[in-house]
JSON list of C-alpha atoms in Angstrom, two decimals:
[
{"chain": "N", "resi": 1, "resn": "UNK", "atom": "CA", "xyz": [-29.24, -122.37, -80.76]},
{"chain": "N", "resi": 2, "resn": "UNK", "atom": "CA", "xyz": [-32.79, -122.61, -82.01]},
{"chain": "N", "resi": 3, "resn": "UNK", "atom": "CA", "xyz": [-35.03, -125.20, -80.37]},
{"chain": "N", "resi": 4, "resn": "UNK", "atom": "CA", "xyz": [-36.67, -126.22, -83.66]},
{"chain": "N", "resi": 5, "resn": "UNK", "atom": "CA", "xyz": [-34.59, -126.20, -86.82]},
{"chain": "N", "resi": 6, "resn": "UNK", "atom": "CA", "xyz": [-35.58, -126.83, -90.42]},
{"chain": "N", "resi": 7, "resn": "UNK", "atom": "CA", "xyz": [-33.43, -127.63, -93.42]},
{"chain": "N", "resi": 8, "resn": "UNK", "atom": "CA", "xyz": [-33.23, -126.40, -96.06]},
{"chain": "N", "resi": 9, "resn": "UNK", "atom": "CA", "xyz": [-34.50, -122.85, -95.51]},
{"chain": "N", "resi": 10, "resn": "UNK", "atom": "CA", "xyz": [-35.11, -122.31, -99.19]},
{"chain": "N", "resi": 11, "resn": "UNK", "atom": "CA", "xyz": [-35.43, -124.78, -102.03]},
{"chain": "N", "resi": 12, "resn": "UNK", "atom": "CA", "xyz": [-36.29, -124.54, -105.70]},
{"chain": "N", "resi": 13, "resn": "UNK", "atom": "CA", "xyz": [-37.08, -127.81, -107.45]},
{"chain": "N", "resi": 14, "resn": "UNK", "atom": "CA", "xyz": [-38.65, -129.01, -110.67]},
{"chain": "N", "resi": 15, "resn": "UNK", "atom": "CA", "xyz": [-41.96, -130.73, -111.21]},
{"chain": "N", "resi": 16, "resn": "UNK", "atom": "CA", "xyz": [-41.72, -134.47, -110.66]},
{"chain": "N", "resi": 17, "resn": "UNK", "atom": "CA", "xyz": [-38.67, -134.39, -108.40]},
{"chain": "N", "resi": 18, "resn": "UNK", "atom": "CA", "xyz": [-38.64, -135.99, -104.97]},
{"chain": "N", "resi": 19, "resn": "UNK", "atom": "CA", "xyz": [-37.75, -133.66, -102.16]},
{"chain": "N", "resi": 20, "resn": "UNK", "atom": "CA", "xyz": [-37.32, -134.04, -98.42]},
{"chain": "N", "resi": 21, "resn": "UNK", "atom": "CA", "xyz": [-37.67, -131.34, -95.79]},
{"chain": "N", "resi": 22, "resn": "UNK", "atom": "CA", "xyz": [-36.11, -132.06, -92.44]},
{"chain": "N", "resi": 23, "resn": "UNK", "atom": "CA", "xyz": [-36.99, -130.93, -88.94]},
{"chain": "N", "resi": 24, "resn": "UNK", "atom": "CA", "xyz": [-35.04, -131.38, -85.71]},
{"chain": "N", "resi": 25, "resn": "UNK", "atom": "CA", "xyz": [-35.90, -130.26, -82.21]},
{"chain": "N", "resi": 26, "resn": "UNK", "atom": "CA", "xyz": [-34.10, -130.02, -78.90]},
{"chain": "N", "resi": 27, "resn": "UNK", "atom": "CA", "xyz": [-37.18, -129.27, -76.79]},
{"chain": "N", "resi": 28, "resn": "UNK", "atom": "CA", "xyz": [-37.67, -132.90, -75.80]},
{"chain": "N", "resi": 29, "resn": "UNK", "atom": "CA", "xyz": [-41.27, -132.84, -77.04]},
{"chain": "N", "resi": 30, "resn": "UNK", "atom": "CA", "xyz": [-42.96, -136.00, -78.22]},
{"chain": "N", "resi": 31, "resn": "UNK", "atom": "CA", "xyz": [-45.41, -134.30, -80.55]},
{"chain": "N", "resi": 32, "resn": "UNK", "atom": "CA", "xyz": [-44.36, -132.95, -83.92]},
{"chain": "N", "resi": 33, "resn": "UNK", "atom": "CA", "xyz": [-46.29, -131.40, -86.78]},
{"chain": "N", "resi": 34, "resn": "UNK", "atom": "CA", "xyz": [-45.88, -130.33, -90.38]},
{"chain": "N", "resi": 35, "resn": "UNK", "atom": "CA", "xyz": [-47.86, -127.38, -91.75]},
{"chain": "N", "resi": 36, "resn": "UNK", "atom": "CA", "xyz": [-47.97, -125.47, -94.97]},
{"chain": "N", "resi": 37, "resn": "UNK", "atom": "CA", "xyz": [-48.81, -121.80, -95.25]},
{"chain": "N", "resi": 38, "resn": "UNK", "atom": "CA", "xyz": [-50.33, -120.29, -98.37]},
{"chain": "N", "resi": 39, "resn": "UNK", "atom": "CA", "xyz": [-51.25, -116.62, -98.79]},
{"chain": "N", "resi": 40, "resn": "UNK", "atom": "CA", "xyz": [-54.73, -115.91, -97.44]},
{"chain": "N", "resi": 41, "resn": "UNK", "atom": "CA", "xyz": [-55.17, -119.41, -96.01]},
{"chain": "N", "resi": 42, "resn": "UNK", "atom": "CA", "xyz": [-53.28, -119.46, -92.75]},
{"chain": "N", "resi": 43, "resn": "UNK", "atom": "CA", "xyz": [-51.55, -122.68, -91.67]},
{"chain": "N", "resi": 44, "resn": "UNK", "atom": "CA", "xyz": [-52.90, -126.06, -92.69]},
{"chain": "N", "resi": 45, "resn": "UNK", "atom": "CA", "xyz": [-51.87, -129.32, -91.06]},
{"chain": "N", "resi": 46, "resn": "UNK", "atom": "CA", "xyz": [-50.23, -131.90, -93.32]},
{"chain": "N", "resi": 47, "resn": "UNK", "atom": "CA", "xyz": [-49.17, -134.64, -90.88]},
{"chain": "N", "resi": 48, "resn": "UNK", "atom": "CA", "xyz": [-48.63, -134.97, -87.17]},
{"chain": "N", "resi": 49, "resn": "UNK", "atom": "CA", "xyz": [-46.92, -137.46, -84.90]},
{"chain": "N", "resi": 50, "resn": "UNK", "atom": "CA", "xyz": [-47.57, -137.93, -81.20]},
{"chain": "N", "resi": 51, "resn": "UNK", "atom": "CA", "xyz": [-44.59, -140.24, -80.75]},
{"chain": "N", "resi": 52, "resn": "UNK", "atom": "CA", "xyz": [-42.13, -142.22, -82.86]},
{"chain": "N", "resi": 53, "resn": "UNK", "atom": "CA", "xyz": [-44.65, -144.98, -83.58]},
{"chain": "N", "resi": 54, "resn": "UNK", "atom": "CA", "xyz": [-47.69, -142.76, -84.04]},
{"chain": "N", "resi": 55, "resn": "UNK", "atom": "CA", "xyz": [-48.14, -140.86, -87.31]},
{"chain": "N", "resi": 56, "resn": "UNK", "atom": "CA", "xyz": [-51.40, -139.35, -88.48]},
{"chain": "N", "resi": 57, "resn": "UNK", "atom": "CA", "xyz": [-52.70, -137.58, -91.54]},
{"chain": "N", "resi": 58, "resn": "UNK", "atom": "CA", "xyz": [-53.77, -134.01, -91.23]},
{"chain": "N", "resi": 59, "resn": "UNK", "atom": "CA", "xyz": [-56.11, -131.89, -93.32]},
{"chain": "N", "resi": 60, "resn": "UNK", "atom": "CA", "xyz": [-54.04, -131.93, -96.53]},
{"chain": "N", "resi": 61, "resn": "UNK", "atom": "CA", "xyz": [-51.85, -135.06, -96.59]},
{"chain": "N", "resi": 62, "resn": "UNK", "atom": "CA", "xyz": [-52.30, -136.02, -100.27]},
{"chain": "N", "resi": 63, "resn": "UNK", "atom": "CA", "xyz": [-49.01, -135.83, -102.15]},
{"chain": "N", "resi": 64, "resn": "UNK", "atom": "CA", "xyz": [-46.93, -135.88, -98.95]},
{"chain": "N", "resi": 65, "resn": "UNK", "atom": "CA", "xyz": [-45.37, -138.52, -96.73]},
{"chain": "N", "resi": 66, "resn": "UNK", "atom": "CA", "xyz": [-43.51, -138.30, -93.43]},
{"chain": "N", "resi": 67, "resn": "UNK", "atom": "CA", "xyz": [-40.95, -140.20, -91.43]},
{"chain": "N", "resi": 68, "resn": "UNK", "atom": "CA", "xyz": [-40.34, -139.95, -87.67]},
{"chain": "N", "resi": 69, "resn": "UNK", "atom": "CA", "xyz": [-36.78, -141.16, -87.40]},
{"chain": "N", "resi": 70, "resn": "UNK", "atom": "CA", "xyz": [-36.43, -140.39, -83.71]},
{"chain": "N", "resi": 71, "resn": "UNK", "atom": "CA", "xyz": [-38.15, -138.35, -81.03]},
{"chain": "N", "resi": 72, "resn": "UNK", "atom": "CA", "xyz": [-36.21, -135.32, -82.22]},
{"chain": "N", "resi": 73, "resn": "UNK", "atom": "CA", "xyz": [-36.53, -135.74, -86.00]},
{"chain": "N", "resi": 74, "resn": "UNK", "atom": "CA", "xyz": [-39.53, -135.53, -88.29]},
{"chain": "N", "resi": 75, "resn": "UNK", "atom": "CA", "xyz": [-39.12, -135.38, -92.07]},
{"chain": "N", "resi": 76, "resn": "UNK", "atom": "CA", "xyz": [-41.62, -134.40, -94.75]},
{"chain": "N", "resi": 77, "resn": "UNK", "atom": "CA", "xyz": [-41.30, -135.77, -98.28]},
{"chain": "N", "resi": 78, "resn": "UNK", "atom": "CA", "xyz": [-42.88, -134.74, -101.52]},
{"chain": "N", "resi": 79, "resn": "UNK", "atom": "CA", "xyz": [-42.67, -137.89, -103.65]},
{"chain": "N", "resi": 80, "resn": "UNK", "atom": "CA", "xyz": [-43.28, -136.11, -106.94]},
{"chain": "N", "resi": 81, "resn": "UNK", "atom": "CA", "xyz": [-43.39, -132.37, -106.52]},
{"chain": "N", "resi": 82, "resn": "UNK", "atom": "CA", "xyz": [-45.99, -130.31, -108.38]},
{"chain": "N", "resi": 83, "resn": "UNK", "atom": "CA", "xyz": [-46.27, -126.51, -108.74]},
{"chain": "N", "resi": 84, "resn": "UNK", "atom": "CA", "xyz": [-49.24, -126.16, -106.38]},
{"chain": "N", "resi": 85, "resn": "UNK", "atom": "CA", "xyz": [-47.03, -127.48, -103.58]},
{"chain": "N", "resi": 86, "resn": "UNK", "atom": "CA", "xyz": [-45.15, -124.21, -103.75]},
{"chain": "N", "resi": 87, "resn": "UNK", "atom": "CA", "xyz": [-45.60, -122.83, -100.24]},
{"chain": "N", "resi": 88, "resn": "UNK", "atom": "CA", "xyz": [-43.97, -122.03, -96.93]},
{"chain": "N", "resi": 89, "resn": "UNK", "atom": "CA", "xyz": [-43.60, -125.17, -94.80]},
{"chain": "N", "resi": 90, "resn": "UNK", "atom": "CA", "xyz": [-43.36, -125.14, -91.02]},
{"chain": "N", "resi": 91, "resn": "UNK", "atom": "CA", "xyz": [-42.45, -127.80, -88.53]},
{"chain": "N", "resi": 92, "resn": "UNK", "atom": "CA", "xyz": [-43.74, -127.49, -84.97]},
{"chain": "N", "resi": 93, "resn": "UNK", "atom": "CA", "xyz": [-43.54, -129.35, -81.67]},
{"chain": "N", "resi": 94, "resn": "UNK", "atom": "CA", "xyz": [-45.64, -129.49, -78.54]},
{"chain": "N", "resi": 95, "resn": "UNK", "atom": "CA", "xyz": [-45.50, -130.99, -75.09]},
{"chain": "N", "resi": 96, "resn": "UNK", "atom": "CA", "xyz": [-47.56, -134.09, -74.30]},
{"chain": "N", "resi": 97, "resn": "UNK", "atom": "CA", "xyz": [-48.29, -133.21, -70.69]},
{"chain": "N", "resi": 98, "resn": "UNK", "atom": "CA", "xyz": [-52.07, -132.84, -70.39]},
{"chain": "N", "resi": 99, "resn": "UNK", "atom": "CA", "xyz": [-53.17, -129.30, -69.85]},
{"chain": "N", "resi": 100, "resn": "UNK", "atom": "CA", "xyz": [-52.64, -125.84, -71.22]},
{"chain": "N", "resi": 101, "resn": "UNK", "atom": "CA", "xyz": [-49.05, -126.39, -72.35]},
{"chain": "N", "resi": 102, "resn": "UNK", "atom": "CA", "xyz": [-50.16, -129.17, -74.68]},
{"chain": "N", "resi": 103, "resn": "UNK", "atom": "CA", "xyz": [-51.93, -126.66, -76.89]},
{"chain": "N", "resi": 104, "resn": "UNK", "atom": "CA", "xyz": [-48.92, -124.40, -77.35]},
{"chain": "N", "resi": 105, "resn": "UNK", "atom": "CA", "xyz": [-46.85, -125.27, -80.38]},
{"chain": "N", "resi": 106, "resn": "UNK", "atom": "CA", "xyz": [-43.27, -124.18, -81.03]},
{"chain": "N", "resi": 107, "resn": "UNK", "atom": "CA", "xyz": [-42.32, -123.53, -84.62]},
{"chain": "N", "resi": 108, "resn": "UNK", "atom": "CA", "xyz": [-39.23, -123.75, -86.73]},
{"chain": "N", "resi": 109, "resn": "UNK", "atom": "CA", "xyz": [-38.26, -120.86, -89.03]},
{"chain": "N", "resi": 110, "resn": "UNK", "atom": "CA", "xyz": [-39.88, -122.41, -92.08]},
{"chain": "N", "resi": 111, "resn": "UNK", "atom": "CA", "xyz": [-38.78, -123.72, -95.48]},
{"chain": "N", "resi": 112, "resn": "UNK", "atom": "CA", "xyz": [-39.75, -121.77, -98.56]},
{"chain": "N", "resi": 113, "resn": "UNK", "atom": "CA", "xyz": [-40.31, -124.32, -101.34]},
{"chain": "N", "resi": 114, "resn": "UNK", "atom": "CA", "xyz": [-40.78, -123.38, -104.97]},
{"chain": "N", "resi": 115, "resn": "UNK", "atom": "CA", "xyz": [-41.76, -126.01, -107.53]},
{"chain": "N", "resi": 116, "resn": "UNK", "atom": "CA", "xyz": [-41.25, -124.93, -111.14]},
{"chain": "Z", "resi": 18, "resn": "UNK", "atom": "CA", "xyz": [-65.22, -123.94, -95.16]},
{"chain": "Z", "resi": 19, "resn": "UNK", "atom": "CA", "xyz": [-62.99, -122.01, -92.78]},
{"chain": "Z", "resi": 20, "resn": "UNK", "atom": "CA", "xyz": [-63.76, -122.74, -89.14]},
{"chain": "Z", "resi": 21, "resn": "UNK", "atom": "CA", "xyz": [-61.59, -119.88, -87.90]},
{"chain": "Z", "resi": 22, "resn": "UNK", "atom": "CA", "xyz": [-61.85, -116.56, -89.68]},
{"chain": "Z", "resi": 23, "resn": "UNK", "atom": "CA", "xyz": [-59.84, -113.38, -89.44]},
{"chain": "Z", "resi": 24, "resn": "UNK", "atom": "CA", "xyz": [-61.70, -111.05, -91.72]},
{"chain": "Z", "resi": 25, "resn": "UNK", "atom": "CA", "xyz": [-59.21, -108.20, -91.70]},
{"chain": "Z", "resi": 26, "resn": "UNK", "atom": "CA", "xyz": [-56.12, -109.00, -93.79]},
{"chain": "Z", "resi": 27, "resn": "UNK", "atom": "CA", "xyz": [-54.40, -105.89, -92.44]},
{"chain": "Z", "resi": 28, "resn": "UNK", "atom": "CA", "xyz": [-54.70, -103.21, -89.78]},
{"chain": "Z", "resi": 29, "resn": "UNK", "atom": "CA", "xyz": [-52.82, -99.96, -89.36]},
{"chain": "Z", "resi": 30, "resn": "UNK", "atom": "CA", "xyz": [-52.58, -98.31, -85.91]},
{"chain": "Z", "resi": 31, "resn": "UNK", "atom": "CA", "xyz": [-50.75, -95.29, -84.56]},
{"chain": "Z", "resi": 32, "resn": "UNK", "atom": "CA", "xyz": [-47.97, -95.98, -82.08]},
{"chain": "Z", "resi": 33, "resn": "UNK", "atom": "CA", "xyz": [-49.23, -95.65, -78.51]},
{"chain": "Z", "resi": 34, "resn": "UNK", "atom": "CA", "xyz": [-52.87, -96.33, -79.42]},
{"chain": "Z", "resi": 35, "resn": "UNK", "atom": "CA", "xyz": [-54.83, -99.54, -78.94]},
{"chain": "Z", "resi": 36, "resn": "UNK", "atom": "CA", "xyz": [-54.70, -102.30, -81.54]},
{"chain": "Z", "resi": 37, "resn": "UNK", "atom": "CA", "xyz": [-57.71, -104.61, -81.71]},
{"chain": "Z", "resi": 38, "resn": "UNK", "atom": "CA", "xyz": [-57.49, -107.78, -83.77]},
{"chain": "Z", "resi": 39, "resn": "UNK", "atom": "CA", "xyz": [-60.58, -109.88, -84.28]},
{"chain": "Z", "resi": 40, "resn": "UNK", "atom": "CA", "xyz": [-61.27, -113.55, -84.86]},
{"chain": "Z", "resi": 41, "resn": "UNK", "atom": "CA", "xyz": [-64.52, -115.47, -85.42]},
{"chain": "Z", "resi": 42, "resn": "UNK", "atom": "CA", "xyz": [-65.10, -119.20, -85.27]},
{"chain": "Z", "resi": 43, "resn": "UNK", "atom": "CA", "xyz": [-67.90, -121.52, -86.30]},
{"chain": "Z", "resi": 44, "resn": "UNK", "atom": "CA", "xyz": [-67.22, -124.75, -84.43]},
{"chain": "Z", "resi": 45, "resn": "UNK", "atom": "CA", "xyz": [-68.91, -124.76, -81.01]},
{"chain": "Z", "resi": 46, "resn": "UNK", "atom": "CA", "xyz": [-66.63, -127.65, -79.94]},
{"chain": "Z", "resi": 47, "resn": "UNK", "atom": "CA", "xyz": [-63.62, -125.35, -79.80]},
{"chain": "Z", "resi": 48, "resn": "UNK", "atom": "CA", "xyz": [-62.66, -124.81, -76.19]},
{"chain": "Z", "resi": 49, "resn": "UNK", "atom": "CA", "xyz": [-59.17, -123.35, -76.32]},
{"chain": "Z", "resi": 50, "resn": "UNK", "atom": "CA", "xyz": [-57.95, -120.38, -78.31]},
{"chain": "Z", "resi": 51, "resn": "UNK", "atom": "CA", "xyz": [-54.50, -119.02, -78.98]},
{"chain": "Z", "resi": 52, "resn": "UNK", "atom": "CA", "xyz": [-52.90, -116.02, -80.60]},
{"chain": "Z", "resi": 53, "resn": "UNK", "atom": "CA", "xyz": [-49.58, -116.30, -82.38]},
{"chain": "Z", "resi": 54, "resn": "UNK", "atom": "CA", "xyz": [-47.34, -113.58, -83.74]},
{"chain": "Z", "resi": 55, "resn": "UNK", "atom": "CA", "xyz": [-45.19, -114.00, -86.82]},
{"chain": "Z", "resi": 56, "resn": "UNK", "atom": "CA", "xyz": [-42.34, -111.87, -88.11]},
{"chain": "Z", "resi": 57, "resn": "UNK", "atom": "CA", "xyz": [-41.04, -112.24, -91.70]},
{"chain": "Z", "resi": 58, "resn": "UNK", "atom": "CA", "xyz": [-38.65, -115.16, -92.21]},
{"chain": "Z", "resi": 59, "resn": "UNK", "atom": "CA", "xyz": [-39.52, -116.61, -88.80]},
{"chain": "Z", "resi": 60, "resn": "UNK", "atom": "CA", "xyz": [-41.98, -119.19, -87.55]},
{"chain": "Z", "resi": 61, "resn": "UNK", "atom": "CA", "xyz": [-45.04, -118.17, -85.54]},
{"chain": "Z", "resi": 62, "resn": "UNK", "atom": "CA", "xyz": [-44.46, -117.64, -81.82]},
{"chain": "Z", "resi": 63, "resn": "UNK", "atom": "CA", "xyz": [-47.06, -118.13, -79.09]},
{"chain": "Z", "resi": 64, "resn": "UNK", "atom": "CA", "xyz": [-48.42, -114.91, -77.64]},
{"chain": "Z", "resi": 65, "resn": "UNK", "atom": "CA", "xyz": [-51.40, -115.53, -75.40]},
{"chain": "Z", "resi": 66, "resn": "UNK", "atom": "CA", "xyz": [-54.24, -118.01, -74.98]},
{"chain": "Z", "resi": 67, "resn": "UNK", "atom": "CA", "xyz": [-57.64, -118.40, -73.36]},
{"chain": "Z", "resi": 68, "resn": "UNK", "atom": "CA", "xyz": [-59.74, -121.31, -72.26]},
{"chain": "Z", "resi": 69, "resn": "UNK", "atom": "CA", "xyz": [-63.47, -121.35, -72.96]},
{"chain": "Z", "resi": 70, "resn": "UNK", "atom": "CA", "xyz": [-64.18, -121.27, -69.23]},
{"chain": "Z", "resi": 71, "resn": "UNK", "atom": "CA", "xyz": [-62.87, -117.70, -69.13]},
{"chain": "Z", "resi": 72, "resn": "UNK", "atom": "CA", "xyz": [-63.90, -114.56, -70.95]},
{"chain": "Z", "resi": 73, "resn": "UNK", "atom": "CA", "xyz": [-60.68, -112.59, -70.48]},
{"chain": "Z", "resi": 74, "resn": "UNK", "atom": "CA", "xyz": [-56.98, -113.24, -70.10]},
{"chain": "Z", "resi": 75, "resn": "UNK", "atom": "CA", "xyz": [-54.26, -110.63, -69.67]},
{"chain": "Z", "resi": 76, "resn": "UNK", "atom": "CA", "xyz": [-50.52, -110.72, -70.08]},
{"chain": "Z", "resi": 77, "resn": "UNK", "atom": "CA", "xyz": [-48.84, -107.35, -69.87]},
{"chain": "Z", "resi": 78, "resn": "UNK", "atom": "CA", "xyz": [-49.89, -105.20, -72.82]},
{"chain": "Z", "resi": 79, "resn": "UNK", "atom": "CA", "xyz": [-51.88, -108.07, -74.35]},
{"chain": "Z", "resi": 80, "resn": "UNK", "atom": "CA", "xyz": [-55.44, -109.01, -73.46]},
{"chain": "Z", "resi": 81, "resn": "UNK", "atom": "CA", "xyz": [-57.62, -111.58, -75.14]},
{"chain": "Z", "resi": 82, "resn": "UNK", "atom": "CA", "xyz": [-61.41, -111.43, -74.82]},
{"chain": "Z", "resi": 83, "resn": "UNK", "atom": "CA", "xyz": [-63.71, -114.35, -75.59]},
{"chain": "Z", "resi": 84, "resn": "UNK", "atom": "CA", "xyz": [-67.42, -114.04, -76.35]},
{"chain": "Z", "resi": 85, "resn": "UNK", "atom": "CA", "xyz": [-68.69, -117.61, -76.62]},
{"chain": "Z", "resi": 86, "resn": "UNK", "atom": "CA", "xyz": [-72.25, -116.69, -77.51]},
{"chain": "Z", "resi": 87, "resn": "UNK", "atom": "CA", "xyz": [-71.00, -114.69, -80.49]},
{"chain": "Z", "resi": 88, "resn": "UNK", "atom": "CA", "xyz": [-68.20, -117.18, -81.25]},
{"chain": "Z", "resi": 89, "resn": "UNK", "atom": "CA", "xyz": [-65.83, -114.25, -81.32]},
{"chain": "Z", "resi": 90, "resn": "UNK", "atom": "CA", "xyz": [-62.51, -113.42, -79.75]},
{"chain": "Z", "resi": 91, "resn": "UNK", "atom": "CA", "xyz": [-60.32, -110.37, -79.91]},
{"chain": "Z", "resi": 92, "resn": "UNK", "atom": "CA", "xyz": [-56.76, -109.46, -79.04]},
{"chain": "Z", "resi": 93, "resn": "UNK", "atom": "CA", "xyz": [-56.10, -106.01, -77.57]},
{"chain": "Z", "resi": 94, "resn": "UNK", "atom": "CA", "xyz": [-52.62, -104.53, -77.53]},
{"chain": "Z", "resi": 95, "resn": "UNK", "atom": "CA", "xyz": [-52.19, -101.44, -75.37]},
{"chain": "Z", "resi": 96, "resn": "UNK", "atom": "CA", "xyz": [-50.17, -99.38, -75.97]},
{"chain": "Z", "resi": 97, "resn": "UNK", "atom": "CA", "xyz": [-49.09, -100.44, -79.45]},
{"chain": "Z", "resi": 98, "resn": "UNK", "atom": "CA", "xyz": [-45.37, -100.33, -80.12]},
{"chain": "Z", "resi": 99, "resn": "UNK", "atom": "CA", "xyz": [-43.34, -100.49, -83.35]},
{"chain": "Z", "resi": 100, "resn": "UNK", "atom": "CA", "xyz": [-42.13, -103.99, -82.47]},
{"chain": "Z", "resi": 101, "resn": "UNK", "atom": "CA", "xyz": [-45.74, -105.18, -82.53]},
{"chain": "Z", "resi": 102, "resn": "UNK", "atom": "CA", "xyz": [-45.77, -104.86, -86.32]},
{"chain": "Z", "resi": 103, "resn": "UNK", "atom": "CA", "xyz": [-46.21, -108.47, -87.45]},
{"chain": "Z", "resi": 104, "resn": "UNK", "atom": "CA", "xyz": [-48.79, -110.92, -88.71]},
{"chain": "Z", "resi": 105, "resn": "UNK", "atom": "CA", "xyz": [-51.11, -112.19, -85.97]},
{"chain": "Z", "resi": 106, "resn": "UNK", "atom": "CA", "xyz": [-52.78, -115.58, -86.23]},
{"chain": "Z", "resi": 107, "resn": "UNK", "atom": "CA", "xyz": [-55.75, -116.78, -84.26]},
{"chain": "Z", "resi": 108, "resn": "UNK", "atom": "CA", "xyz": [-55.94, -120.56, -83.66]},
{"chain": "Z", "resi": 109, "resn": "UNK", "atom": "CA", "xyz": [-58.49, -122.81, -81.98]},
{"chain": "Z", "resi": 110, "resn": "UNK", "atom": "CA", "xyz": [-58.64, -126.34, -80.66]},
{"chain": "Z", "resi": 111, "resn": "UNK", "atom": "CA", "xyz": [-61.30, -128.75, -79.46]},
{"chain": "Z", "resi": 112, "resn": "UNK", "atom": "CA", "xyz": [-60.90, -130.38, -76.04]},
{"chain": "Z", "resi": 113, "resn": "UNK", "atom": "CA", "xyz": [-58.28, -133.14, -75.88]},
{"chain": "Z", "resi": 114, "resn": "UNK", "atom": "CA", "xyz": [-57.65, -132.91, -79.62]},
{"chain": "Z", "resi": 115, "resn": "UNK", "atom": "CA", "xyz": [-54.59, -130.64, -79.37]},
{"chain": "Z", "resi": 116, "resn": "UNK", "atom": "CA", "xyz": [-54.76, -129.99, -83.09]},
{"chain": "Z", "resi": 117, "resn": "UNK", "atom": "CA", "xyz": [-54.93, -126.33, -83.97]},
{"chain": "Z", "resi": 118, "resn": "UNK", "atom": "CA", "xyz": [-57.19, -124.81, -86.62]},
{"chain": "Z", "resi": 119, "resn": "UNK", "atom": "CA", "xyz": [-55.77, -121.54, -87.86]},
{"chain": "Z", "resi": 120, "resn": "UNK", "atom": "CA", "xyz": [-57.14, -118.29, -89.18]},
{"chain": "Z", "resi": 121, "resn": "UNK", "atom": "CA", "xyz": [-55.59, -116.64, -92.23]},
{"chain": "Z", "resi": 122, "resn": "UNK", "atom": "CA", "xyz": [-53.82, -113.97, -90.19]},
{"chain": "Z", "resi": 123, "resn": "UNK", "atom": "CA", "xyz": [-53.99, -110.19, -89.85]},
{"chain": "Z", "resi": 124, "resn": "UNK", "atom": "CA", "xyz": [-51.01, -108.03, -90.69]},
{"chain": "Z", "resi": 125, "resn": "UNK", "atom": "CA", "xyz": [-50.63, -105.31, -88.05]},
{"chain": "Z", "resi": 126, "resn": "UNK", "atom": "CA", "xyz": [-48.70, -102.20, -88.97]},
{"chain": "Z", "resi": 127, "resn": "UNK", "atom": "CA", "xyz": [-47.79, -99.75, -86.21]},
{"chain": "Z", "resi": 128, "resn": "UNK", "atom": "CA", "xyz": [-47.20, -96.27, -87.56]},
{"chain": "Z", "resi": 129, "resn": "UNK", "atom": "CA", "xyz": [-44.75, -93.95, -85.77]}
]
């Protein structure tokens, strides 16, 4: 079984709809992240959480919200989807132990979201 | 303004030859650099990393070189194999931040 899972894998929705993307992990990591990938732009950080009570905005948080329901679950919501939120969304986790391993992030398979 | 740049969107290399992927950065506070590999329909997977206190790190066929004065790093794959065909991302982080800043990626195609 995959260590980091994302649901759904693909989603098509209409402008103005609310949508939630879910992420679960079995790695036991405290840190979780949400990224979006757009062609030619690499990955950009939307939100990150260093533990259940710690949630922080990333580079491009406008139009998104998150919920850390448990150590293993981190959800991303689009309150009112718009077409320029069409992208590939990735969830990732990392270890909190200080040192090299803290930099390495483990990714889910991604959710391809299309907003029409 | 992109702090991490991969200026080659794609690279084609003959099987068995060396593949060299390049990455430039602008932020002198970056002190840890990583390379990730991504296949279609999968998330990125960690490949190799290097701390700013080193100028080279090797792991099997993969070697990363860091030139701090030029703010440049490169990933060498020798010999290149068909399974190396993927998109390669360079990422960087500033000390104790643990947030990664990503390049746009380079698509590597290994020709038989």
